[in-house]
mmCIF file of C-alpha atoms in Angstrom:
data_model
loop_
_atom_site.group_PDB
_atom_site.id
_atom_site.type_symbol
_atom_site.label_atom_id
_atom_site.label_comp_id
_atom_site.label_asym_id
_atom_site.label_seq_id
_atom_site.Cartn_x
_atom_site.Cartn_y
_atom_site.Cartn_z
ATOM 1 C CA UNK A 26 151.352 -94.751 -75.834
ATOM 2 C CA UNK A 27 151.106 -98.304 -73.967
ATOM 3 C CA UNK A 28 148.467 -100.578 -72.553
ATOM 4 C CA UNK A 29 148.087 -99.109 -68.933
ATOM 5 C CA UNK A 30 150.273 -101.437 -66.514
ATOM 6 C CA UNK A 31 146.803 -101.741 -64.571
ATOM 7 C CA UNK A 32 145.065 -102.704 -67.412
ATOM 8 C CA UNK A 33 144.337 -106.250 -65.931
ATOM 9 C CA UNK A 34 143.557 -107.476 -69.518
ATOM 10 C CA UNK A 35 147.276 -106.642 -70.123
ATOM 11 C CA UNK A 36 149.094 -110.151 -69.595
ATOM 12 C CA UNK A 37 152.997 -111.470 -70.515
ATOM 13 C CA UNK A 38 152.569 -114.824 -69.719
ATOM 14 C CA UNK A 39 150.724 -117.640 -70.930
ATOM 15 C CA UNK A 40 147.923 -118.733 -69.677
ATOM 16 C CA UNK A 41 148.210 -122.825 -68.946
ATOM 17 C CA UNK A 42 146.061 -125.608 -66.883
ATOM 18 C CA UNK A 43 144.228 -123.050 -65.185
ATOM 19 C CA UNK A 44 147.563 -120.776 -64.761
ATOM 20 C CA UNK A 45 149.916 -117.641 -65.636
ATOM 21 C CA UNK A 46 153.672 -118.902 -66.499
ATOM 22 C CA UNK A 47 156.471 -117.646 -68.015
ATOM 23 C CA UNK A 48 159.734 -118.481 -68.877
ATOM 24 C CA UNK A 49 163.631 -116.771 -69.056
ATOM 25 C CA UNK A 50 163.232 -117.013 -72.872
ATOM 26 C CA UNK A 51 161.029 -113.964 -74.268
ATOM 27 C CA UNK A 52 159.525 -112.672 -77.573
ATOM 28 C CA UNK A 53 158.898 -108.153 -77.247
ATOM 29 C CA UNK A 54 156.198 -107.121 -79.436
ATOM 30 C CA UNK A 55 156.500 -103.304 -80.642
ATOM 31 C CA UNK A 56 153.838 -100.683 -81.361
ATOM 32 C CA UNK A 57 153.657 -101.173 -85.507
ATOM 33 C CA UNK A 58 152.651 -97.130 -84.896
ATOM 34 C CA UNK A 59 155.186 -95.798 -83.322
ATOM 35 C CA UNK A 60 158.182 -98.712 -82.557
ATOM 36 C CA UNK A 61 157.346 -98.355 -78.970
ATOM 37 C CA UNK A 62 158.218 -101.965 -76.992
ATOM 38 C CA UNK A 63 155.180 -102.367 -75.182
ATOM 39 C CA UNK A 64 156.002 -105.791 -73.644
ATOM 40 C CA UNK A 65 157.190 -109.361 -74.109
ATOM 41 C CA UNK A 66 155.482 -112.936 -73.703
ATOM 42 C CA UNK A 67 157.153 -116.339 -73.548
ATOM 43 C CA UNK A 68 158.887 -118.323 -75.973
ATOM 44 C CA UNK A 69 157.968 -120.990 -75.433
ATOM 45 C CA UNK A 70 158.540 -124.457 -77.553
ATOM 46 C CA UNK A 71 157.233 -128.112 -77.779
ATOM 47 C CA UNK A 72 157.814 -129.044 -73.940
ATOM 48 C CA UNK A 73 155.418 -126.397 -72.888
ATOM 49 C CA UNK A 74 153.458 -127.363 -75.964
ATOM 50 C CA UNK A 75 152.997 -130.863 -74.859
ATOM 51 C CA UNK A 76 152.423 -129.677 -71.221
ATOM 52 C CA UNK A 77 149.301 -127.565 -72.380
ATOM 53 C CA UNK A 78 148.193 -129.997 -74.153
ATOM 54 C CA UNK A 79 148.191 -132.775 -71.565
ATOM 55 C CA UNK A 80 146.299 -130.023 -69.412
ATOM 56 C CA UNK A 81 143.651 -129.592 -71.831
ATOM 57 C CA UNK A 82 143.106 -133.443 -72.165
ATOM 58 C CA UNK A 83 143.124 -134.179 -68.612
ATOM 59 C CA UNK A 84 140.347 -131.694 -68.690
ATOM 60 C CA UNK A 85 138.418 -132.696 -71.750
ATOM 61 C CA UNK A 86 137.257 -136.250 -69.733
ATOM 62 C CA UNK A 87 135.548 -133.770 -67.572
ATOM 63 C CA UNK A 88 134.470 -130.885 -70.151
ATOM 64 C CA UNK A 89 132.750 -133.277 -72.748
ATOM 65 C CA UNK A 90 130.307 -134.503 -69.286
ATOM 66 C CA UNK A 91 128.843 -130.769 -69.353
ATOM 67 C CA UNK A 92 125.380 -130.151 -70.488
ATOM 68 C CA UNK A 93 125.059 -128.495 -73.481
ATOM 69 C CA UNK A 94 123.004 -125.823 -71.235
ATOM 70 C CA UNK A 95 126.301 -125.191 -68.996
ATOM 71 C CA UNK A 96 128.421 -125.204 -71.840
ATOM 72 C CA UNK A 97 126.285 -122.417 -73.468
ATOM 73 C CA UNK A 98 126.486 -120.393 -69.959
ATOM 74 C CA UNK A 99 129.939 -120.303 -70.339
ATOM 75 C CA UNK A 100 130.114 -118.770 -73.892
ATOM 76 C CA UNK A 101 127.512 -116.299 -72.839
ATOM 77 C CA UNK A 102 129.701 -115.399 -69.805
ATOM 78 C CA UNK A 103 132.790 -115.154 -72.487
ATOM 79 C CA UNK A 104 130.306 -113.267 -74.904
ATOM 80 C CA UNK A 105 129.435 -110.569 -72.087
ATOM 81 C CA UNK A 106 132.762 -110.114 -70.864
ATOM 82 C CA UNK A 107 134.212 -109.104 -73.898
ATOM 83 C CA UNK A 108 131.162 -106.414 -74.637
ATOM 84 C CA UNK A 109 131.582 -105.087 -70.955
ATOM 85 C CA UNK A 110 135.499 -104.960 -71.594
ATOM 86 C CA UNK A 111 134.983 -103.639 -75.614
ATOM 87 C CA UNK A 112 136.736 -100.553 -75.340
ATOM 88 C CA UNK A 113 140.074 -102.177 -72.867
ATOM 89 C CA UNK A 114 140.035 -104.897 -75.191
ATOM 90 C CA UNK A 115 140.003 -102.533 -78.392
ATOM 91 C CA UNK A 116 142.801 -100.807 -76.705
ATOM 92 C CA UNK A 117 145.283 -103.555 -76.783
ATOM 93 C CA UNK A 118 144.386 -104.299 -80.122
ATOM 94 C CA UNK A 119 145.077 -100.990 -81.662
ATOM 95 C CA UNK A 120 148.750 -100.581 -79.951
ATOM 96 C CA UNK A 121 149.861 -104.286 -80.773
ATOM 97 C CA UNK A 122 148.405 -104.574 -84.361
ATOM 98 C CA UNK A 123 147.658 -100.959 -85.533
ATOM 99 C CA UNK A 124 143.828 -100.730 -86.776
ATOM 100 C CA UNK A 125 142.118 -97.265 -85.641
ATOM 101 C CA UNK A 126 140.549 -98.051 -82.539
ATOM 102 C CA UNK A 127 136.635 -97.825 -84.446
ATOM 103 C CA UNK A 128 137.470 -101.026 -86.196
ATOM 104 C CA UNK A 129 139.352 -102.320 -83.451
ATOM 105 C CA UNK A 130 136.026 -102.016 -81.052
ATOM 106 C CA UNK A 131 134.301 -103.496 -84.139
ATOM 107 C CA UNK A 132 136.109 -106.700 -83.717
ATOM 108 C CA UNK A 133 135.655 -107.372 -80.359
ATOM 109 C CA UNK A 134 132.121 -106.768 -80.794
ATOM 110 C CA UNK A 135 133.015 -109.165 -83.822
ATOM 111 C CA UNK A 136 134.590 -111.740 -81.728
ATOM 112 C CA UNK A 137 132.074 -111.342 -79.162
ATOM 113 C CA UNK A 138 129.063 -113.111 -81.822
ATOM 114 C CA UNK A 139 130.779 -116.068 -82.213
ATOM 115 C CA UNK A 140 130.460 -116.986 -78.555
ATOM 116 C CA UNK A 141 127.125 -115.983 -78.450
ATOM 117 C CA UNK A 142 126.153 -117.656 -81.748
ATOM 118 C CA UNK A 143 128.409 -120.995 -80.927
ATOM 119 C CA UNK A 144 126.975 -121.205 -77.297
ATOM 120 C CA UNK A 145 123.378 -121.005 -78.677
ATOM 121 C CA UNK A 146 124.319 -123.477 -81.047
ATOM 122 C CA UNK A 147 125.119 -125.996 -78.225
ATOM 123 C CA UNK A 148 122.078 -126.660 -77.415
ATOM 124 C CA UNK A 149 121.230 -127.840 -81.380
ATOM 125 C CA UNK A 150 123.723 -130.553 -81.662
ATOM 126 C CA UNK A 151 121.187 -133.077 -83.226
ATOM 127 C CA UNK A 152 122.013 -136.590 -84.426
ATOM 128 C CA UNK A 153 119.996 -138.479 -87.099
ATOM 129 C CA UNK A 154 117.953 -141.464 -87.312
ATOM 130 C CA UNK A 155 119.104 -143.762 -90.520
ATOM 131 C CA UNK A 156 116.282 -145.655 -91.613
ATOM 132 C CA UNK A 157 117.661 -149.186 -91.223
ATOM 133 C CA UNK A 158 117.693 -152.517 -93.758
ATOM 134 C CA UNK A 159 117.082 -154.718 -91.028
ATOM 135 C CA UNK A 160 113.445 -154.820 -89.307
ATOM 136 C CA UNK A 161 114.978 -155.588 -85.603
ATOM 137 C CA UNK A 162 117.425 -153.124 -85.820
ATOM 138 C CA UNK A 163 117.452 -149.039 -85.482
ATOM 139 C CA UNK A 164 120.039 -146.815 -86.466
ATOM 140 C CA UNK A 165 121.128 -144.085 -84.769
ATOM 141 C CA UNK A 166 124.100 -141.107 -85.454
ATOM 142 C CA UNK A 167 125.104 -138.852 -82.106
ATOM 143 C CA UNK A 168 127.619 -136.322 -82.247
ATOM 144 C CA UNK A 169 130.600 -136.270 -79.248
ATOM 145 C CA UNK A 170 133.186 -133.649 -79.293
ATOM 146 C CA UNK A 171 136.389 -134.805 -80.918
ATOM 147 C CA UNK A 172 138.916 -133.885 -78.057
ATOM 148 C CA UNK A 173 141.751 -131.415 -77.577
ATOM 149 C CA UNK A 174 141.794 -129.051 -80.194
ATOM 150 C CA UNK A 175 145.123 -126.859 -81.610
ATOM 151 C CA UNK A 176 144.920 -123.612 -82.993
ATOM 152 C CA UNK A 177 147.110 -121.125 -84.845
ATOM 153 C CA UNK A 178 145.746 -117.827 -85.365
ATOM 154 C CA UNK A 179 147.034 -114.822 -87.369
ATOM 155 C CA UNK A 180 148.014 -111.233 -86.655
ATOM 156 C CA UNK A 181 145.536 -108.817 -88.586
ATOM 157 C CA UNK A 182 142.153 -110.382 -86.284
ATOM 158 C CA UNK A 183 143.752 -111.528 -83.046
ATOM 159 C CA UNK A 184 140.998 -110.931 -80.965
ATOM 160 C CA UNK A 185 138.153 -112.318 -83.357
ATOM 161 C CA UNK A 186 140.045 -115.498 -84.732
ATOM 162 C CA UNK A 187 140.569 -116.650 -81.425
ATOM 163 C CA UNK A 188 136.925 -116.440 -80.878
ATOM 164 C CA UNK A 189 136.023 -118.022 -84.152
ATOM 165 C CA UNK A 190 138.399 -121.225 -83.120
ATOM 166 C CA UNK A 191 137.496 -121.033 -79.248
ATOM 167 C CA UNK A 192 133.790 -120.397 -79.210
ATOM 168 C CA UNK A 193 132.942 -123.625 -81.356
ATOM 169 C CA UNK A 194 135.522 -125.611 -79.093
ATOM 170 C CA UNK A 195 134.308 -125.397 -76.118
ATOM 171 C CA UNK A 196 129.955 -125.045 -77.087
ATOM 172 C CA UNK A 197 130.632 -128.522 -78.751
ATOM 173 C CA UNK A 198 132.585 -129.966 -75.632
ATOM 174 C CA UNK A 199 136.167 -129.492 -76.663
ATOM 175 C CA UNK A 200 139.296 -128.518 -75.015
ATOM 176 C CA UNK A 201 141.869 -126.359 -76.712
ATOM 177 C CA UNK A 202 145.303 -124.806 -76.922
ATOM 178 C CA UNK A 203 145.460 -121.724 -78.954
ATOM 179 C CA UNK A 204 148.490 -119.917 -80.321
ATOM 180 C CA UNK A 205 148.106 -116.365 -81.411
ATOM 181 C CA UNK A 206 150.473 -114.618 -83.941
ATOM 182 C CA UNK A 207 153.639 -113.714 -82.429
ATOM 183 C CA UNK A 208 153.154 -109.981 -83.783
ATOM 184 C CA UNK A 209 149.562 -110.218 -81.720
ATOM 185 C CA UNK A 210 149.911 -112.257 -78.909
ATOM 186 C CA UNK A 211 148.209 -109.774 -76.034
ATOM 187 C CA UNK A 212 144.554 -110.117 -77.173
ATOM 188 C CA UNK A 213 145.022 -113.527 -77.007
ATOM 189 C CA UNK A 214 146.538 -113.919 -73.677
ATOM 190 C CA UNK A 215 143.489 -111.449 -72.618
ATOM 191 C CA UNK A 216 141.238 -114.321 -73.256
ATOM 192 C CA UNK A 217 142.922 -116.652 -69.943
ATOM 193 C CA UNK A 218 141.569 -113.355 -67.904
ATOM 194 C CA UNK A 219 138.640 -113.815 -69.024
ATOM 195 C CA UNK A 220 138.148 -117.473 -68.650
ATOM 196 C CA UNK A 221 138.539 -116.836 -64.999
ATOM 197 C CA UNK A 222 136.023 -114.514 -64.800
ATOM 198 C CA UNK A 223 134.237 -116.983 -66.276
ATOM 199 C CA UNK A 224 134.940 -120.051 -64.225
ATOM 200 C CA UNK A 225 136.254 -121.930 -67.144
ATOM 201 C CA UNK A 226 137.699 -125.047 -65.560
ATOM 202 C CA UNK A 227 141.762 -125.590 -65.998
ATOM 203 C CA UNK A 228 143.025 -126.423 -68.925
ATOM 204 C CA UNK A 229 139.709 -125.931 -71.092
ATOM 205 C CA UNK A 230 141.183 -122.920 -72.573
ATOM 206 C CA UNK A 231 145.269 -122.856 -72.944
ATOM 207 C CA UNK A 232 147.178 -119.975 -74.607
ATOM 208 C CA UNK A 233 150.877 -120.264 -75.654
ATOM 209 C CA UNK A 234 153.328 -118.108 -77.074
ATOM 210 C CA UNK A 235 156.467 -119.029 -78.905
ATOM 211 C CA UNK A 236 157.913 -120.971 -81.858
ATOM 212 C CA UNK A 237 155.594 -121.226 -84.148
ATOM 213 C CA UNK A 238 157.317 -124.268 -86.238
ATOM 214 C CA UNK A 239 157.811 -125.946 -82.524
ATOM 215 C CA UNK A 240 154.584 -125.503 -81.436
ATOM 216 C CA UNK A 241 153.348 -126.718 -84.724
ATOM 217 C CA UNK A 242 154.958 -129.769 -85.067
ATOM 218 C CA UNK A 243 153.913 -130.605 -80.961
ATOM 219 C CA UNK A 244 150.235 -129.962 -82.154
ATOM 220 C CA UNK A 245 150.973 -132.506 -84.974
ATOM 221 C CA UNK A 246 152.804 -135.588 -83.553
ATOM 222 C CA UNK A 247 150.830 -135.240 -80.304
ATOM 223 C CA UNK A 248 148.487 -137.826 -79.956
ATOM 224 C CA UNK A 249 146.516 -136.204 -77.282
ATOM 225 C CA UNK A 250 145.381 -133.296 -79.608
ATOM 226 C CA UNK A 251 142.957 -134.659 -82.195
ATOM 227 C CA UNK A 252 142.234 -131.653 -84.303
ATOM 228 C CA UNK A 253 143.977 -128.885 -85.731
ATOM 229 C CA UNK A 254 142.532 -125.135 -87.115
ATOM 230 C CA UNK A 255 144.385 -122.481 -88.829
ATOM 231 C CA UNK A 256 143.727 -119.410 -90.213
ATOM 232 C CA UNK A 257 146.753 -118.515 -92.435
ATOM 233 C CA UNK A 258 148.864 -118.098 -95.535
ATOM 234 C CA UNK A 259 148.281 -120.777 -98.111
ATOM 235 C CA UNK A 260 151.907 -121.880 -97.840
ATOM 236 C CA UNK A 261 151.778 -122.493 -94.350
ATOM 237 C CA UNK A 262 148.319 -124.357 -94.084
ATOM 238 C CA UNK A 263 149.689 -127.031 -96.752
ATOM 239 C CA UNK A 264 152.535 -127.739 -94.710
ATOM 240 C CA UNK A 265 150.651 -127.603 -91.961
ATOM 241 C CA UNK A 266 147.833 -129.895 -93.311
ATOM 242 C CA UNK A 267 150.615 -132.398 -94.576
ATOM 243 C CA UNK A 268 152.270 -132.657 -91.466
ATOM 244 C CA UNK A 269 148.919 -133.156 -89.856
ATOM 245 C CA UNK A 270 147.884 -135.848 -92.424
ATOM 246 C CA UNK A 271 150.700 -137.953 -91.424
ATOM 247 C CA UNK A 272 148.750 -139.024 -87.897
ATOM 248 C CA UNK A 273 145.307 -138.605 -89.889
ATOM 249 C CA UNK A 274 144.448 -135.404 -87.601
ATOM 250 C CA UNK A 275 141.260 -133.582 -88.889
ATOM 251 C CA UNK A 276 141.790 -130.281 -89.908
ATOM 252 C CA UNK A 277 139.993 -127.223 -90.760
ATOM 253 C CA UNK A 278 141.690 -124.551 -92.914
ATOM 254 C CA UNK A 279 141.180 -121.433 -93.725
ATOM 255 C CA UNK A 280 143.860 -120.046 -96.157
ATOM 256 C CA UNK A 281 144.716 -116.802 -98.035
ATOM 257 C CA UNK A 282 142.029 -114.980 -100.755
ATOM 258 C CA UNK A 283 142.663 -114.180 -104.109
ATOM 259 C CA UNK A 284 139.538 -111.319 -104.492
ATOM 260 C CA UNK A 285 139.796 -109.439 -107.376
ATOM 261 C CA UNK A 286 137.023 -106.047 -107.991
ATOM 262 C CA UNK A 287 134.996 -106.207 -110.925
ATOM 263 C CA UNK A 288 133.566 -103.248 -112.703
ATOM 264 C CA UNK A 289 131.693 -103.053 -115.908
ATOM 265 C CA UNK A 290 130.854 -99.749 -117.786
ATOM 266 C CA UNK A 291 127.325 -99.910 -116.264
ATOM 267 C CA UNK A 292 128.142 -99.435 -112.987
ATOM 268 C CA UNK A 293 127.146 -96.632 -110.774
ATOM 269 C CA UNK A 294 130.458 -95.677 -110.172
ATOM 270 C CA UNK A 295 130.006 -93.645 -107.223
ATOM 271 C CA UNK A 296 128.853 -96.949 -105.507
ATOM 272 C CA UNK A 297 131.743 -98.849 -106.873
ATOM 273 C CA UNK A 298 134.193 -97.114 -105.765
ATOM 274 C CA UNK A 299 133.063 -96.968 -102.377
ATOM 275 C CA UNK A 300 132.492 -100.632 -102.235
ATOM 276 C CA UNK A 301 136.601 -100.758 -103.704
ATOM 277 C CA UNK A 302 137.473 -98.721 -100.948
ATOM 278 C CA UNK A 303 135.795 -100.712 -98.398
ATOM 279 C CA UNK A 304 137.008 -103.874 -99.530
ATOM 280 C CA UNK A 305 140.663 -102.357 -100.354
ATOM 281 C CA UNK A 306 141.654 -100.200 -97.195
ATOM 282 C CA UNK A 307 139.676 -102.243 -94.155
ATOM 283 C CA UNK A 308 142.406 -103.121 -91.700
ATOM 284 C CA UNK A 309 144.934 -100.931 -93.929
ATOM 285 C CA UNK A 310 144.495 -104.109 -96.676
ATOM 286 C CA UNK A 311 145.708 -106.145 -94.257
ATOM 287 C CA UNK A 312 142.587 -109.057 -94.775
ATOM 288 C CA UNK A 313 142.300 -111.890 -96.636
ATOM 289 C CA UNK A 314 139.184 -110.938 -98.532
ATOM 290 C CA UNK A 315 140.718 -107.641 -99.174
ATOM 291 C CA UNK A 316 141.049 -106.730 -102.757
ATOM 292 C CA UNK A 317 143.966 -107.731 -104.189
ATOM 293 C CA UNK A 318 143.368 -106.188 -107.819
ATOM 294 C CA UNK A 319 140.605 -103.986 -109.255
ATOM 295 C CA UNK A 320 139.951 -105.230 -112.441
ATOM 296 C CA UNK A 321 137.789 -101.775 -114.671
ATOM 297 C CA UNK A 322 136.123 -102.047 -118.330
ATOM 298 C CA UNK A 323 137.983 -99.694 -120.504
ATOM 299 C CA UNK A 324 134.841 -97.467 -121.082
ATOM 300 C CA UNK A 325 134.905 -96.362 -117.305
ATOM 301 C CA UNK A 326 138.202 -97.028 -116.410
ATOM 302 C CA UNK A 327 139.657 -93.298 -116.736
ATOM 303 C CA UNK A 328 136.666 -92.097 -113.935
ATOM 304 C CA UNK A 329 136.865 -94.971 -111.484
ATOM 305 C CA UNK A 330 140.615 -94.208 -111.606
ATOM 306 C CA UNK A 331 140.378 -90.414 -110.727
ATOM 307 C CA UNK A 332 137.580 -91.399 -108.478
ATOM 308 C CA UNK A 333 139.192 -94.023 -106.522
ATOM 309 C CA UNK A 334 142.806 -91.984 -106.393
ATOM 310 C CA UNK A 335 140.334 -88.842 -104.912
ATOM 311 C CA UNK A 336 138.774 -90.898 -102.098
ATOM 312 C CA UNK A 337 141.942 -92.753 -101.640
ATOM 313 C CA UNK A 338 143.734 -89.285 -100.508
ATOM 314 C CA UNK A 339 141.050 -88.554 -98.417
ATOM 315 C CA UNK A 340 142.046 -91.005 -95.840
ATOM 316 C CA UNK A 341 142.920 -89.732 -92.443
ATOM 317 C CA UNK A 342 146.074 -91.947 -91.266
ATOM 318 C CA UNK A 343 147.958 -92.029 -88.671
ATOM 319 C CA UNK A 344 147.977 -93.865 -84.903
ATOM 320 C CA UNK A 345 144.989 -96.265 -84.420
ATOM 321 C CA UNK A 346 144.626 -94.484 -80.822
ATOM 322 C CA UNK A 347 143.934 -91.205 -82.315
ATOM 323 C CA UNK A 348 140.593 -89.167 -83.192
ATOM 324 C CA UNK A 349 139.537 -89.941 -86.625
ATOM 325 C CA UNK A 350 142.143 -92.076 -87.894
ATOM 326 C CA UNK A 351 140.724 -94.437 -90.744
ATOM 327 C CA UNK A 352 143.941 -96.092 -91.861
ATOM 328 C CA UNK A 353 146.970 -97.358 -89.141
ATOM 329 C CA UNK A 354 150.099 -98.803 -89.996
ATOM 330 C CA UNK A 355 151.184 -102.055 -91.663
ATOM 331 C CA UNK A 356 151.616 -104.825 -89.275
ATOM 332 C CA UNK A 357 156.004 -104.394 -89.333
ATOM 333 C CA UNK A 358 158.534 -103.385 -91.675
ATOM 334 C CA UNK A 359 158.465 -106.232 -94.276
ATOM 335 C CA UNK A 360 155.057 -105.984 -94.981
ATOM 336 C CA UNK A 361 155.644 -102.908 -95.983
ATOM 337 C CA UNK A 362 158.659 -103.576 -98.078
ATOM 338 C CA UNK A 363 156.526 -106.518 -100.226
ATOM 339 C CA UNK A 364 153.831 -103.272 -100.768
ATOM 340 C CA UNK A 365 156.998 -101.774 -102.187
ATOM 341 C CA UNK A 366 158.001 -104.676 -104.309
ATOM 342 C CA UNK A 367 154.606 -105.097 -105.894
ATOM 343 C CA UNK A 368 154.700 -100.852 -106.397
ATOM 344 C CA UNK A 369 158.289 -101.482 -107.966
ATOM 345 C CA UNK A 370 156.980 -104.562 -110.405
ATOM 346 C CA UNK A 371 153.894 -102.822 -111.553
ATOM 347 C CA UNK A 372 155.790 -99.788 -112.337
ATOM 348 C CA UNK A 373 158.207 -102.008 -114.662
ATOM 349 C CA UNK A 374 155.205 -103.004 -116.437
ATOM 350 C CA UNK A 375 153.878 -99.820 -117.248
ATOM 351 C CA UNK A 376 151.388 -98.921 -114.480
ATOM 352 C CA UNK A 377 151.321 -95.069 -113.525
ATOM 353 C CA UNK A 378 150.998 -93.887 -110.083
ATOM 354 C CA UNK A 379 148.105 -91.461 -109.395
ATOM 355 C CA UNK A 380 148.144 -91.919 -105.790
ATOM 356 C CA UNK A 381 151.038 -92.520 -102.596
ATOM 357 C CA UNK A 382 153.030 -94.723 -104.207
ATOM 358 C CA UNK A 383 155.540 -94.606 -101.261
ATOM 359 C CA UNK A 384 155.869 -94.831 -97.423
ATOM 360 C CA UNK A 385 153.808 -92.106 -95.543
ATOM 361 C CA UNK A 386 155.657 -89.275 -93.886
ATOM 362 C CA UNK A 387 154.126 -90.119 -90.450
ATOM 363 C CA UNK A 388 154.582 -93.994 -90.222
ATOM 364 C CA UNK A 389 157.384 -96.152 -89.309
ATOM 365 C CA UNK A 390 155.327 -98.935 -90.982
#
């Protein structure tokens, strides 16, 4: 099942100085559920790059004048817009990335905060008085926006990193160019629809598909765009951050977890276990807070185990777009190969399997 061709949220192109282009070159994006194409977006590379972000400086001489008070109007229009839309927006989510359609309405409502909390914020930029050495002389700190901002977002929250990255842009008078996951890229692209609801000006908001190592480097070297954020694997963030460093760009990076589970014989294991499968199975373990090992004291390791194995097979999977499902597919085929690959090593080392331990017999992924 696809996004509905109506579904005016539903966009393959970018969205760039205030409009929708495309280009022959195209990326498809496939239904992790099912292997359905449900559409394509641009591929775009560092000329496009470079375009968008000339847009979004052009604009940000004009942006950074707005009143904190019009600038919060904007992220409450963005805020509203996305609870009005939830269950659309949730939609696209679940048939480009795979969550169950109850977390994927979760996230929008997710998303949603940050441009409620960030426009509220505007309004509570406050500088600082320094008290000064010299008797004549007063000292004074005010904050101004730093410019055009890039960001790089990843696949398992497309909807809500956006809005982490976009909502503090544009309360604190910034411009920016956002590039979503390639895997992802429709709940980003949703977002240009709804800056014209909102009467964004052009080229305050700018989303572009494509190369990721093109667009990356653009964002880098450009001298227009002042700031970088990314939300990411460790690997990529340190190149990223390097490459950055090089034209002393700020950055703000936010990198992958290492989140082990504790448990001590004195737990209440009942609770523990459903904490373990909270923090384990949200977004099928597809987080980066997710736990990536569940470390049990010997004297209650034997219960947790049958415990946790019991509530693991419990788990309704399946399609994110149907009734009840708690656990979707893996984002695409290699992520589940490297599940299979950590199953294979911890096998050679003398773990036994009590639970799956293989690909399920309804998923492609």
């Amino acid at each position: 099942m696809t996004a509905a061709p109506e579904d005016r949220f539903f966009r393959q192109e970018c969205y760039i100085d205030g409009r929708w282009v495309s280009g022959p070159d195209r990326i498809t994006v496939n239904n992790p559920a099912t292997g359905e194409i449900i559409g394509a977006v641009p591929k775009f590379g560092r000329k496009e790059t470079a375009a968008a972000i000339d847009a979004a400086h052009a604009a940000f001489l004009l942006w950074r004048e707005k009143t904190a008070a019009e600038r919060g109007e904007i992220c409450r229009k963005f805020y509203q817009a996305l609870m009005d839309n939830q269950d659309a927006l949730a939609r696209i989510l679940t048939i480009e990335m795979g969550k169950s359609l109850r977390e994927a309405k979760g996230e929008v409502a997710y998303a949603a905060a940050f441009f409620k909390w960030f426009g509220e914020e505007s309004r509570r930029v406050y500088g600082d008085v320094i008290p000064s050495p010299w008797p004549d002389k007063r000292i004074l700190v005010t904050k101004e926006p730093v410019g055009v901002v890039g960001s790089i977002t990843p696949w398992n929250f497309p909807t809500a990193m956006i809005a982490r990255k976009a909502a503090a842009a544009l309360a604190s008078g910034c411009t920016i160019v956002a590039k979503p996951a390639s895997q992802t890229p429709f709940s980003a692209t949703a977002y240009g629809v709804i800056a014209e609801d909102a009467g964004v000006p052009k080229g305050v908001l700018n989303i572009i598909t494509g190369s990721a190592a093109a667009i990356a480097d653009e964002m880098c070297e450009n001298p227009k765009l002042r700031k970088i954020t990314f939300t990411g694997s460790t690997e990529i963030g340190k190149s990223l951050a390097s490459k950055a460093m090089l034209y002393m760009k700020r950055v703000s990076m936010e990198l992958g977890g290492n989140a082990p589970v504790i448990i001590f014989d004195d737990a209440d294991l009942d609770r523990a276990v459903e904490g373990a499968m909270i923090s384990k199975y949200r977004n099928s373990g597809q987080t980066c807070v997710c736990a990536n090992r569940i470390l049990v004291q010997a004297g209650v390791y034997d219960r947790f185990a049958e415990k946790f194995a019991a509530a693991a097979k419990k788990l309704r999977v399946g399609d994110g777009l149907d009734d009840g499902v708690e656990q979707g597919p893996l984002i695409d085929d290699s992520a589940v190969v490297k599940v299979e690959q950590h199953i294979e090593d911890a096998t050679a080392k003398g773990a036994k399997i009590i639970a799956g331990g293989k690909r399920h017999a309804k998923g492609l992924t």
